[in-house]
Amino acid sequence: MALAFDEFGRPFIILRGQEQKSRLRGLDAQKANISAGKAVARILRTSLGPKGMDKILQSPDGDVTITNDGATILEQMDVDNQIAKLMVELSRSQDYEIGDGTTGVVVLAGALLEQAEGLLERGIHPIRVAEGYEMACRIAVEHLEHIAQKFEFGVTNIEPLVQTCMTTLSSKIVNRCKRSLAEIAVKAVMAVADLERRDVNLDLIKVEGKVGGKLEDTELIHGIVVDKDMSHPQMPKHIEDAKIAILTCPFEPPKPKTKHKVDIDTVEKFQTLRLQEQKYFDDMVQKCKDVGATLVICQWGFDDEANHLLMHRNLPAVRWVGGVELELIAIATVREGGVYTPCILRGHRFLAGLVREKSFGTTKDRMLYIERCANSRAVTIFVRGGNKMIIEETKRSIHDALCVARNIIRNNSIVYGGGSAEISCSIAVEAAADKYPGVEQYAIRAFGDALDSIPMALAENSGLQPIETLSAVKSQQIKDNNAYCGIDCNDVGTYDMREQNVFETLIGKQQQILLATQVVKMILKIDDVISPTDY
Ligand code: ADP
């Protein structure tokens, strides 16, 4: 791209390969961008809320995903429009920062874009719209702090946390078991949380799944579950007070690389080589025994002969355990004072009260449970379910619930859900609009209307009349001056979200509004779209 000047000194841009590019400018560019963003939001709109619909997505290689999680839907959709990609990024950032509210953030951004379109048509400059949105966003975020409440819970009183996780799970496919899954998620987070420092390391929670059984069989294990079995069927399946040798180095003698050649032309040479290999392996086994190990967990494999030897020398072993799992096992089983150094044979420092192999159903599926670990901070949530899709969706839902519990431990302020917080912000924003004399007040009012689209979508998805329900709820909020009235999606019979126990974290809601506003402002500021033409 180069900037040139014509004979009157007016600048113009020369694009290389001009004929191959298409270009949209000014209002056309903004309108095209807005409609791309709106299209993405429209897809997610029907998935919002407890009665939201699920989507089925098929990948090019035939894998099927069923979900109503906004971030996952967008992740799996193959969008190639730049603005649509921005919306995908938007829900990804919400997922990254907060872990929940990924659908809501996109729906809100879509509504903001739709309102902006109307304003642009009325001749308001995009920058003024962007500025108005910015002011309104600030008002809404501050207002959320006013209506937020402190949420009390403790180690002995986890019920409030369970209730919050249940709100998140109620909009997912797994809502049949929301109570038990919420309890599992909260217990897992409490097990790894450092309540004094208000810190939760979600890496210590492993979510593992296996097809089979029922969703109700999902359990929390204070320890690690690995999808592996003992390397030999005759090895013990139940080891009490295991002393584990964790090997990140290969158990076997080093194999020649492709560049090297081993010349064996006589039987003697072959036998020497074999004996040497055996000796190497024997030494390794002896080393493990010397440090007192009663179980070897190995990152690499070993052949059947070695396996046989291990069985004879009475040293149970597990092979091909992934690096991440190995690390988790090490963290969980490392004895106090012991140091975990990868690649070094330090069997005696890793202790587990019980290591057992468990088989499932009539299949030959077996898993290894490492429990009663010396340092029991790492836990595993073991998901069961009828098919792979359910397991994957359950894992995603549990991830959301874990994030919600973590967010509350980090910051225990909450706002009520069901669109009540949005309605309350919308009232506050519209009231504030009157104080601004400039053109921005139109944008501020439009922001308020966009906030209303969340409760509207919730009502619509629950089969209610959107406009009537919204006006009923809004007028009740104004009449009673309470910010807890929201959409009664499940037909409980009350608008009061406090009674329905539907709440979300304050930081999650604030983040939704901030991120959506940021993206919409960015889209509004684009007035030139230069892209290669499709042939
Ligand atoms: P997200 O991916 O954005 O979290 P969800 O599909 O989980 O989207 O929907 C969340 C929305 O549904 C929130 O606005 C929440 O307040 C609302 N919600 C969840 N459960 C209920 C309920 N029982 N009654 C009313 N609203 C609910």
Coordinates of C-alpha atoms and ligand atoms in Angstrom, one line a residue:
M1 CA 0.0 0.0 0.0
A2 CA 1.4 3.4 -0.9
L3 CA 0.2 7.0 -0.4
A4 CA 0.4 9.2 -3.5
F5 CA -0.8 12.7 -4.4
D6 CA -2.7 13.8 -7.6
E7 CA -2.0 17.0 -9.5
F8 CA -4.1 19.0 -7.0
G9 CA -2.2 17.7 -4.1
R10 CA -5.0 15.4 -2.9
P11 CA -3.8 12.2 -1.3
F12 CA -4.9 8.9 -2.6
I13 CA -3.9 5.3 -1.8
I14 CA -2.4 2.9 -4.3
L15 CA -3.0 -0.7 -3.5
R16 CA -0.8 -3.3 -5.0
G17 CA -2.8 -5.8 -7.0
Q18 CA -5.8 -3.4 -6.9
E19 CA -7.9 -5.5 -9.3
Q20 CA -7.6 -8.4 -6.9
K21 CA -8.8 -6.5 -3.8
S22 CA -12.3 -5.5 -2.9
R23 CA -12.7 -2.4 -0.8
L24 CA -15.5 -1.1 1.3
R25 CA -15.4 2.4 2.7
G26 CA -17.2 4.7 5.1
L27 CA -20.7 3.9 6.1
D28 CA -20.8 0.8 3.8
A29 CA -17.9 -0.7 5.7
Q30 CA -19.5 -0.1 9.1
K31 CA -22.7 -1.5 8.0
A32 CA -21.1 -4.6 6.5
N33 CA -19.1 -5.1 9.7
I34 CA -22.1 -4.6 11.9
S35 CA -24.2 -7.2 10.0
A36 CA -21.4 -9.7 10.2
G37 CA -21.2 -9.2 14.0
K38 CA -24.9 -9.4 14.3
A39 CA -25.0 -12.6 12.3
V40 CA -22.7 -14.3 14.8
A41 CA -24.7 -13.0 17.8
R42 CA -27.9 -14.2 16.2
I43 CA -26.6 -17.8 16.2
L44 CA -25.8 -17.7 19.9
R45 CA -28.9 -15.8 21.0
T46 CA -31.1 -19.0 21.1
S47 CA -28.6 -20.7 23.3
L48 CA -28.8 -18.2 26.2
G49 CA -30.3 -19.1 29.5
P50 CA -31.6 -22.2 31.3
K51 CA -34.0 -23.0 28.4
G52 CA -31.5 -22.2 25.7
M53 CA -31.2 -24.5 22.8
D54 CA -28.2 -26.7 22.0
K55 CA -26.2 -26.7 18.8
I56 CA -24.8 -29.6 16.9
L57 CA -21.6 -29.0 15.2
Q58 CA -19.8 -31.4 12.9
S59 CA -16.1 -31.0 12.2
P60 CA -14.6 -31.7 8.8
D61 CA -13.4 -35.1 10.0
G62 CA -16.8 -36.1 11.2
D63 CA -16.5 -35.5 14.9
V64 CA -19.8 -34.3 16.4
T65 CA -20.1 -31.9 19.3
I66 CA -23.4 -31.0 21.0
T67 CA -23.2 -28.0 23.2
N68 CA -24.7 -24.7 24.3
D69 CA -21.6 -23.2 25.5
G70 CA -20.9 -20.0 23.5
A71 CA -17.2 -20.2 23.4
T72 CA -17.3 -23.8 22.2
I73 CA -19.9 -23.2 19.5
L74 CA -17.8 -20.3 18.1
E75 CA -14.6 -22.2 18.4
Q76 CA -15.9 -25.0 16.3
M77 CA -17.6 -22.8 13.7
D78 CA -15.4 -22.2 10.8
V79 CA -15.8 -18.4 10.3
D80 CA -13.6 -16.6 7.9
N81 CA -15.1 -13.1 8.1
Q82 CA -12.7 -10.9 10.0
I83 CA -15.4 -9.2 12.1
A84 CA -17.0 -12.6 12.9
K85 CA -13.5 -13.7 14.1
L86 CA -13.5 -10.7 16.4
M87 CA -16.7 -12.0 18.0
V88 CA -15.1 -15.4 18.4
E89 CA -12.1 -13.8 20.1
L90 CA -14.6 -11.9 22.3
S91 CA -16.1 -15.0 23.7
R92 CA -12.7 -16.6 24.0
S93 CA -11.5 -13.8 26.1
Q94 CA -14.5 -14.0 28.4
D95 CA -13.8 -17.8 28.7
Y96 CA -10.2 -17.1 29.4
E97 CA -10.7 -14.4 32.0
I98 CA -13.8 -15.6 33.7
G99 CA -14.8 -19.0 32.3
D100 CA -18.5 -18.3 32.3
G101 CA -20.9 -15.9 30.5
T102 CA -19.5 -16.6 27.1
T103 CA -22.9 -16.7 25.4
G104 CA -24.1 -13.6 27.1
V105 CA -21.1 -11.5 26.1
V106 CA -21.7 -12.2 22.4
V107 CA -25.4 -11.6 22.6
L108 CA -24.7 -8.3 24.3
A109 CA -22.2 -7.2 21.7
G110 CA -24.7 -8.1 19.0
A111 CA -27.4 -6.0 20.6
L112 CA -25.0 -3.1 20.9
L113 CA -24.1 -3.4 17.2
E114 CA -27.8 -3.5 16.3
Q115 CA -28.5 -0.3 18.2
A116 CA -25.4 1.4 16.7
E117 CA -26.7 0.6 13.2
G118 CA -29.9 2.6 13.9
L119 CA -27.9 5.5 15.2
L120 CA -25.6 5.5 12.2
E121 CA -28.6 5.6 9.9
R122 CA -29.8 8.6 11.8
G123 CA -26.6 10.3 10.8
I124 CA -24.7 10.2 14.1
H125 CA -21.0 9.8 13.7
P126 CA -19.6 6.4 14.7
I127 CA -17.0 8.1 17.0
R128 CA -19.8 9.8 18.9
V129 CA -21.6 6.5 19.2
A130 CA -18.4 4.9 20.5
E131 CA -17.9 7.6 23.0
G132 CA -21.5 7.4 24.2
Y133 CA -21.1 3.6 24.7
E134 CA -18.0 4.2 26.7
M135 CA -19.7 6.5 29.1
A136 CA -22.7 4.2 29.4
C137 CA -20.4 1.3 30.0
R138 CA -18.7 3.1 32.9
I139 CA -22.1 4.0 34.4
A140 CA -23.3 0.3 34.1
V141 CA -20.1 -1.1 35.6
E142 CA -20.3 1.3 38.6
H143 CA -24.0 0.6 39.0
L144 CA -23.2 -3.1 39.2
E145 CA -21.0 -2.4 42.2
H146 CA -23.9 -0.6 44.0
I147 CA -26.3 -3.5 43.5
A148 CA -23.7 -6.2 44.3
Q149 CA -23.9 -8.1 47.5
K150 CA -21.3 -9.9 49.6
F151 CA -21.6 -13.6 49.5
E152 CA -20.8 -15.5 52.7
F153 CA -19.5 -18.9 52.7
G154 CA -16.9 -20.9 54.7
V155 CA -15.2 -24.2 54.8
T156 CA -18.0 -25.7 56.8
N157 CA -20.7 -23.8 54.9
I158 CA -20.3 -24.5 51.2
E159 CA -24.0 -24.6 50.4
P160 CA -24.1 -21.0 49.0
L161 CA -21.3 -21.9 46.6
V162 CA -23.1 -25.0 45.5
Q163 CA -26.2 -22.9 44.8
T164 CA -24.2 -20.6 42.5
C165 CA -22.7 -23.4 40.6
M166 CA -26.1 -24.8 40.2
T167 CA -27.2 -21.6 38.4
T168 CA -24.4 -22.1 35.9
L169 CA -25.2 -25.8 35.4
S170 CA -29.0 -25.2 35.1
S171 CA -28.6 -24.0 31.5
K172 CA -26.6 -27.0 30.4
I173 CA -27.6 -30.4 29.1
V174 CA -26.4 -31.9 32.4
N175 CA -29.0 -30.0 34.4
R176 CA -30.6 -33.3 35.5
C177 CA -27.7 -33.9 37.9
K178 CA -26.9 -30.3 38.6
R179 CA -27.0 -30.7 42.4
S180 CA -24.5 -33.5 42.5
L181 CA -22.2 -32.0 39.9
A182 CA -22.3 -28.6 41.6
E183 CA -21.3 -30.3 44.9
I184 CA -18.5 -32.2 43.2
A185 CA -17.2 -29.0 41.6
V186 CA -17.3 -27.0 44.9
K187 CA -15.6 -29.8 46.9
A188 CA -12.9 -30.0 44.2
V189 CA -12.3 -26.3 44.3
M190 CA -12.3 -26.2 48.1
A191 CA -9.8 -29.1 48.1
V192 CA -7.2 -27.1 46.1
A193 CA -8.1 -23.6 47.3
D194 CA -5.9 -21.5 49.5
L195 CA -8.7 -19.5 51.3
E196 CA -6.3 -17.2 53.1
R197 CA -4.7 -16.0 49.9
R198 CA -8.0 -16.3 48.0
D199 CA -6.3 -18.3 45.4
V200 CA -7.3 -21.4 43.5
N201 CA -5.1 -23.2 41.1
L202 CA -7.4 -25.0 38.7
D203 CA -4.5 -26.9 37.2
L204 CA -4.6 -29.1 40.3
I205 CA -8.1 -30.3 39.3
K206 CA -8.0 -33.0 36.6
V207 CA -11.2 -33.7 34.8
E208 CA -11.2 -37.2 33.3
G209 CA -13.9 -39.0 31.5
K210 CA -14.7 -42.5 30.4
V211 CA -17.7 -43.6 28.4
G212 CA -20.0 -46.0 30.3
G213 CA -22.1 -45.8 33.4
K214 CA -24.4 -43.0 34.2
L215 CA -24.0 -39.3 34.7
E216 CA -24.9 -39.9 38.4
D217 CA -21.8 -42.1 38.7
T218 CA -19.6 -39.1 38.2
E219 CA -17.3 -38.8 41.3
L220 CA -14.7 -36.8 43.0
I221 CA -11.5 -38.6 43.8
H222 CA -9.0 -37.1 46.3
G223 CA -6.1 -38.2 44.2
I224 CA -5.3 -38.9 40.6
V225 CA -7.0 -41.1 38.1
V226 CA -5.1 -42.1 35.0
D227 CA -6.4 -43.9 32.0
K228 CA -3.8 -46.6 32.2
D229 CA -3.4 -50.1 33.7
M230 CA -0.6 -52.2 35.2
S231 CA 1.7 -53.3 32.4
H232 CA 1.2 -57.0 33.2
P233 CA -2.1 -58.6 34.0
Q234 CA -0.6 -60.6 36.8
M235 CA 0.8 -57.7 38.7
P236 CA -1.0 -56.7 41.9
K237 CA -4.0 -54.5 41.4
H238 CA -4.1 -53.1 44.8
I239 CA -1.0 -51.6 46.4
E240 CA -1.2 -50.2 49.9
D241 CA 1.3 -47.6 51.1
A242 CA 2.9 -47.4 47.7
K243 CA 6.3 -45.9 47.3
I244 CA 6.4 -44.7 43.7
A245 CA 9.3 -44.3 41.4
I246 CA 8.5 -41.7 38.8
L247 CA 10.6 -42.2 35.7
T248 CA 10.7 -39.6 33.1
C249 CA 13.8 -41.3 31.6
P250 CA 13.3 -44.4 29.5
F251 CA 13.4 -47.7 31.3
E252 CA 14.9 -49.5 28.4
P253 CA 18.4 -49.4 27.1
P254 CA 18.9 -46.7 24.6
K255 CA 17.9 -47.8 21.1
P256 CA 20.1 -47.1 18.1
K257 CA 19.0 -44.1 16.1
T258 CA 18.3 -44.4 12.4
K259 CA 21.7 -42.9 11.6
H260 CA 23.5 -45.6 13.5
K261 CA 24.0 -49.2 12.5
V262 CA 24.4 -52.3 14.6
D263 CA 26.3 -55.0 12.8
I264 CA 25.4 -58.4 14.0
D265 CA 26.7 -61.2 11.9
T266 CA 27.1 -64.1 14.3
V267 CA 24.9 -65.7 16.9
E268 CA 27.4 -64.9 19.6
K269 CA 27.2 -61.2 18.9
F270 CA 23.5 -61.3 19.0
Q271 CA 23.6 -63.1 22.4
T272 CA 26.0 -60.6 23.8
L273 CA 23.8 -57.8 22.8
R274 CA 20.8 -59.5 24.3
L275 CA 22.5 -60.2 27.5
Q276 CA 23.7 -56.6 27.7
E277 CA 20.2 -55.3 27.1
Q278 CA 18.9 -57.6 29.8
K279 CA 21.6 -56.5 32.2
Y280 CA 20.8 -52.8 31.6
F281 CA 17.2 -53.4 32.4
D282 CA 18.0 -55.5 35.4
D283 CA 20.2 -52.7 36.7
M284 CA 17.4 -50.3 36.3
V285 CA 15.0 -52.6 38.2
Q286 CA 17.6 -53.0 40.9
K287 CA 18.0 -49.2 41.2
C288 CA 14.3 -48.8 41.7
K289 CA 14.2 -51.6 44.3
D290 CA 17.2 -50.1 46.1
V291 CA 15.4 -46.8 46.7
G292 CA 12.5 -48.8 48.1
A293 CA 10.0 -48.3 45.3
T294 CA 7.0 -50.6 45.3
L295 CA 5.6 -49.2 42.1
V296 CA 7.1 -47.7 39.0
I297 CA 5.3 -45.1 36.8
C298 CA 7.1 -44.6 33.6
Q299 CA 6.7 -42.0 30.9
W300 CA 8.1 -44.3 28.3
G301 CA 7.4 -47.8 27.2
F302 CA 9.3 -51.1 27.6
D303 CA 8.9 -54.4 25.7
D304 CA 7.3 -57.6 26.7
E305 CA 10.5 -59.2 27.8
A306 CA 11.2 -56.4 30.2
N307 CA 7.6 -56.5 31.3
H308 CA 8.0 -60.1 32.2
L309 CA 11.2 -59.4 34.2
L310 CA 9.4 -56.7 36.2
M311 CA 6.7 -59.1 37.0
H312 CA 9.2 -61.7 38.2
R313 CA 11.1 -59.2 40.3
N314 CA 7.8 -58.2 41.9
L315 CA 7.9 -54.6 40.8
P316 CA 4.5 -53.5 39.5
A317 CA 4.8 -50.9 36.7
V318 CA 2.7 -48.6 34.6
R319 CA 4.0 -47.5 31.2
W320 CA 3.3 -44.7 28.8
V321 CA 1.9 -42.1 31.3
G322 CA 1.7 -38.6 29.8
G323 CA 3.9 -35.8 30.9
V324 CA 1.1 -33.7 32.3
E325 CA -0.3 -36.6 34.3
L326 CA 3.1 -37.5 35.5
E327 CA 3.5 -34.0 36.9
L328 CA 0.2 -34.1 38.6
I329 CA 1.0 -37.5 40.2
A330 CA 4.3 -36.1 41.4
I331 CA 2.7 -33.0 42.9
A332 CA 0.0 -35.1 44.6
T333 CA 2.3 -37.7 46.0
V334 CA 5.4 -35.8 46.9
R335 CA 6.2 -36.1 50.6
E336 CA 6.6 -33.0 52.6
G337 CA 10.1 -31.8 52.4
G338 CA 10.7 -33.8 49.3
V339 CA 11.6 -32.0 46.1
Y340 CA 10.1 -33.0 42.8
T341 CA 12.8 -33.0 40.2
P342 CA 11.9 -34.5 36.9
C343 CA 14.2 -37.0 35.3
I344 CA 15.7 -38.1 38.5
L345 CA 15.0 -41.4 40.2
R346 CA 13.6 -40.4 43.5
G347 CA 11.2 -43.2 44.2
H348 CA 11.1 -43.1 48.0
R349 CA 9.8 -39.5 48.1
F350 CA 6.6 -40.2 46.3
L351 CA 4.0 -41.7 48.6
A352 CA 0.4 -42.8 48.0
G353 CA -1.7 -44.5 50.6
L354 CA -3.4 -46.7 48.0
V355 CA -3.0 -47.4 44.3
R356 CA -5.6 -49.6 42.8
E357 CA -6.7 -50.6 39.3
K358 CA -10.4 -50.5 38.7
S359 CA -12.2 -52.1 35.7
F360 CA -15.4 -51.0 34.3
G361 CA -18.4 -52.9 33.2
T362 CA -17.9 -55.8 30.9
T363 CA -15.3 -54.0 28.8
K364 CA -11.6 -54.4 29.3
D365 CA -11.3 -50.8 30.3
R366 CA -9.2 -50.3 33.3
M367 CA -8.1 -47.1 35.1
L368 CA -5.6 -46.5 37.8
Y369 CA -6.6 -44.7 41.0
I370 CA -3.9 -43.1 43.0
E371 CA -5.4 -42.2 46.3
R372 CA -4.6 -41.1 49.9
C373 CA -1.6 -39.2 48.5
A374 CA 1.0 -37.7 50.8
N375 CA 0.0 -34.2 49.5
S376 CA -3.6 -34.6 48.7
R377 CA -4.1 -31.2 47.1
A378 CA -4.5 -32.5 43.6
V379 CA -8.0 -34.0 42.9
T380 CA -9.7 -35.6 39.9
I381 CA -13.3 -35.4 38.8
F382 CA -14.1 -38.6 37.0
V383 CA -17.0 -38.1 34.6
R384 CA -19.2 -41.1 33.5
G385 CA -21.8 -40.9 30.8
G386 CA -23.6 -42.8 28.0
N387 CA -21.5 -41.5 25.1
K388 CA -18.6 -39.4 24.2
M389 CA -20.6 -36.3 23.4
I390 CA -22.2 -36.3 26.8
I391 CA -18.9 -36.7 28.5
E392 CA -17.3 -33.9 26.6
E393 CA -20.2 -31.6 27.3
T394 CA -20.2 -32.5 31.0
K395 CA -16.5 -31.8 31.2
R396 CA -17.2 -28.3 29.7
S397 CA -20.0 -27.7 32.1
I398 CA -17.9 -28.7 35.0
H399 CA -15.2 -26.4 33.8
D400 CA -17.7 -23.5 33.9
A401 CA -18.9 -24.5 37.4
L402 CA -15.3 -24.7 38.6
C403 CA -14.6 -21.3 37.2
V404 CA -17.6 -19.8 38.9
A405 CA -16.6 -21.3 42.3
R406 CA -13.0 -20.0 41.8
N407 CA -14.3 -16.5 40.9
I408 CA -16.3 -16.3 44.1
I409 CA -13.4 -17.4 46.2
R410 CA -11.3 -14.7 44.6
N411 CA -14.0 -12.1 45.0
N412 CA -17.1 -12.9 46.8
S413 CA -19.4 -10.2 45.4
I414 CA -22.4 -11.3 43.4
V415 CA -25.2 -9.9 41.4
Y416 CA -28.4 -11.6 40.6
G417 CA -29.1 -13.3 37.3
G418 CA -32.0 -13.9 35.0
G419 CA -31.4 -10.6 33.4
S420 CA -32.1 -8.7 36.6
A421 CA -28.7 -7.0 36.7
E422 CA -29.0 -6.0 33.1
I423 CA -32.4 -4.5 33.6
S424 CA -31.2 -2.6 36.7
C425 CA -28.2 -1.2 34.7
S426 CA -30.4 -0.3 31.9
I427 CA -32.6 1.8 34.2
A428 CA -29.6 3.5 35.7
V429 CA -28.0 4.1 32.2
E430 CA -31.2 5.6 30.8
A431 CA -31.6 7.8 33.8
A432 CA -28.1 9.1 33.4
A433 CA -28.6 9.8 29.7
D434 CA -30.7 12.8 30.5
K435 CA -27.7 14.5 32.2
Y436 CA -25.7 14.5 29.0
P437 CA -26.6 17.4 26.7
G438 CA -24.6 16.2 23.7
V439 CA -25.4 13.8 20.9
E440 CA -23.9 11.1 23.1
Q441 CA -27.1 10.8 25.0
Y442 CA -28.6 9.0 22.1
A443 CA -25.9 6.4 22.2
I444 CA -26.2 6.1 26.0
R445 CA -29.9 5.4 25.7
A446 CA -29.2 2.9 22.9
F447 CA -26.8 1.2 25.3
G448 CA -29.6 0.9 27.8
D449 CA -31.8 -0.7 25.2
A450 CA -29.1 -3.1 24.2
L451 CA -28.8 -4.2 27.9
D452 CA -32.5 -5.0 27.8
S453 CA -31.9 -7.5 25.0
I454 CA -30.4 -10.0 27.4
P455 CA -33.6 -10.4 29.5
M456 CA -35.6 -10.3 26.2
A457 CA -33.5 -13.2 24.8
L458 CA -34.0 -15.1 28.1
A459 CA -37.7 -14.6 27.9
E460 CA -37.9 -15.5 24.3
N461 CA -36.0 -18.7 24.8
S462 CA -38.2 -19.7 27.6
G463 CA -41.3 -19.4 25.5
L464 CA -42.5 -16.2 27.1
Q465 CA -43.7 -13.0 25.4
P466 CA -40.5 -11.0 25.4
I467 CA -41.7 -7.4 25.4
E468 CA -44.6 -8.0 27.8
T469 CA -42.4 -9.9 30.2
L470 CA -39.6 -7.4 30.1
S471 CA -42.0 -4.5 30.7
A472 CA -43.6 -6.3 33.6
V473 CA -40.3 -7.1 35.2
K474 CA -38.9 -3.6 34.6
S475 CA -41.9 -1.9 36.0
Q476 CA -41.7 -4.1 39.1
Q477 CA -38.0 -3.2 39.6
I478 CA -38.9 0.5 39.4
K479 CA -42.0 0.2 41.6
D480 CA -40.3 -1.8 44.4
N481 CA -36.9 -0.2 43.9
N482 CA -35.2 -3.6 44.0
A483 CA -32.6 -4.9 41.5
Y484 CA -33.4 -8.5 42.0
C485 CA -36.4 -8.9 39.6
G486 CA -35.5 -10.9 36.6
I487 CA -37.1 -13.2 34.1
D488 CA -38.8 -16.3 35.6
C489 CA -37.4 -18.7 33.0
N490 CA -38.4 -21.9 34.8
D491 CA -41.9 -20.8 35.7
V492 CA -41.3 -20.9 39.4
G493 CA -43.9 -18.2 40.0
T494 CA -41.8 -15.3 41.2
Y495 CA -39.6 -12.7 39.5
D496 CA -37.4 -12.4 42.6
M497 CA -34.1 -13.9 41.7
R498 CA -33.0 -13.9 45.3
E499 CA -35.7 -16.4 46.1
Q500 CA -34.9 -18.4 43.0
N501 CA -31.2 -18.5 44.0
V502 CA -30.0 -17.4 40.6
F503 CA -26.9 -15.3 40.8
E504 CA -23.7 -14.7 39.0
T505 CA -20.3 -13.2 40.0
L506 CA -19.9 -9.5 40.0
I507 CA -16.6 -9.7 38.1
G508 CA -18.1 -12.0 35.5
K509 CA -20.9 -9.6 34.7
Q510 CA -18.6 -6.5 34.7
Q511 CA -16.2 -8.3 32.4
Q512 CA -19.1 -9.1 30.0
I513 CA -20.1 -5.5 29.7
L514 CA -16.6 -4.2 29.5
L515 CA -15.5 -6.7 26.8
A516 CA -18.6 -6.3 24.7
T517 CA -18.3 -2.6 24.7
Q518 CA -14.7 -2.7 23.8
V519 CA -15.2 -4.9 20.8
V520 CA -18.2 -2.9 19.6
K521 CA -16.2 0.3 19.8
M522 CA -13.4 -1.3 17.8
I523 CA -15.8 -2.4 15.1
L524 CA -17.4 1.0 14.9
K525 CA -14.1 2.7 14.4
I526 CA -13.3 0.6 11.2
D527 CA -14.2 2.6 8.1
D528 CA -12.1 0.9 5.5
V529 CA -12.2 -2.8 4.7
I530 CA -9.6 -4.0 2.2
S531 CA -9.7 -7.7 1.4
P532 CA -8.8 -10.0 -1.4
T533 CA -11.6 -10.8 -3.7
D534 CA -12.9 -14.4 -3.7
Y535 CA -12.8 -16.1 -7.0
Ligands
ADP1 P1 -23.4 -18.1 29.4 O1 -22.6 -19.0 28.5 O2 -23.4 -16.7 29.0 O3 -23.2 -18.4 30.8 P2 -25.9 -19.5 29.7 O4 -26.6 -20.2 28.6 O5 -25.3 -20.2 30.8 O6 -24.9 -18.5 29.0 O7 -27.0 -18.5 30.3 C1 -26.7 -17.6 31.4 C2 -27.9 -16.7 31.6 O8 -29.0 -17.4 32.0 C3 -27.5 -15.7 32.7 O9 -28.0 -14.4 32.3 C4 -28.3 -16.3 33.9 O10 -28.6 -15.2 34.8 C5 -29.5 -16.9 33.3 N1 -30.1 -17.9 34.1 C6 -29.5 -19.1 34.4 N2 -30.3 -19.9 35.2 C7 -31.5 -19.2 35.3 C8 -32.7 -19.4 35.9 N3 -33.0 -20.5 36.6 N4 -33.7 -18.4 35.8 C9 -33.4 -17.3 35.1 N5 -32.3 -17.0 34.5 C10 -31.3 -17.9 34.6

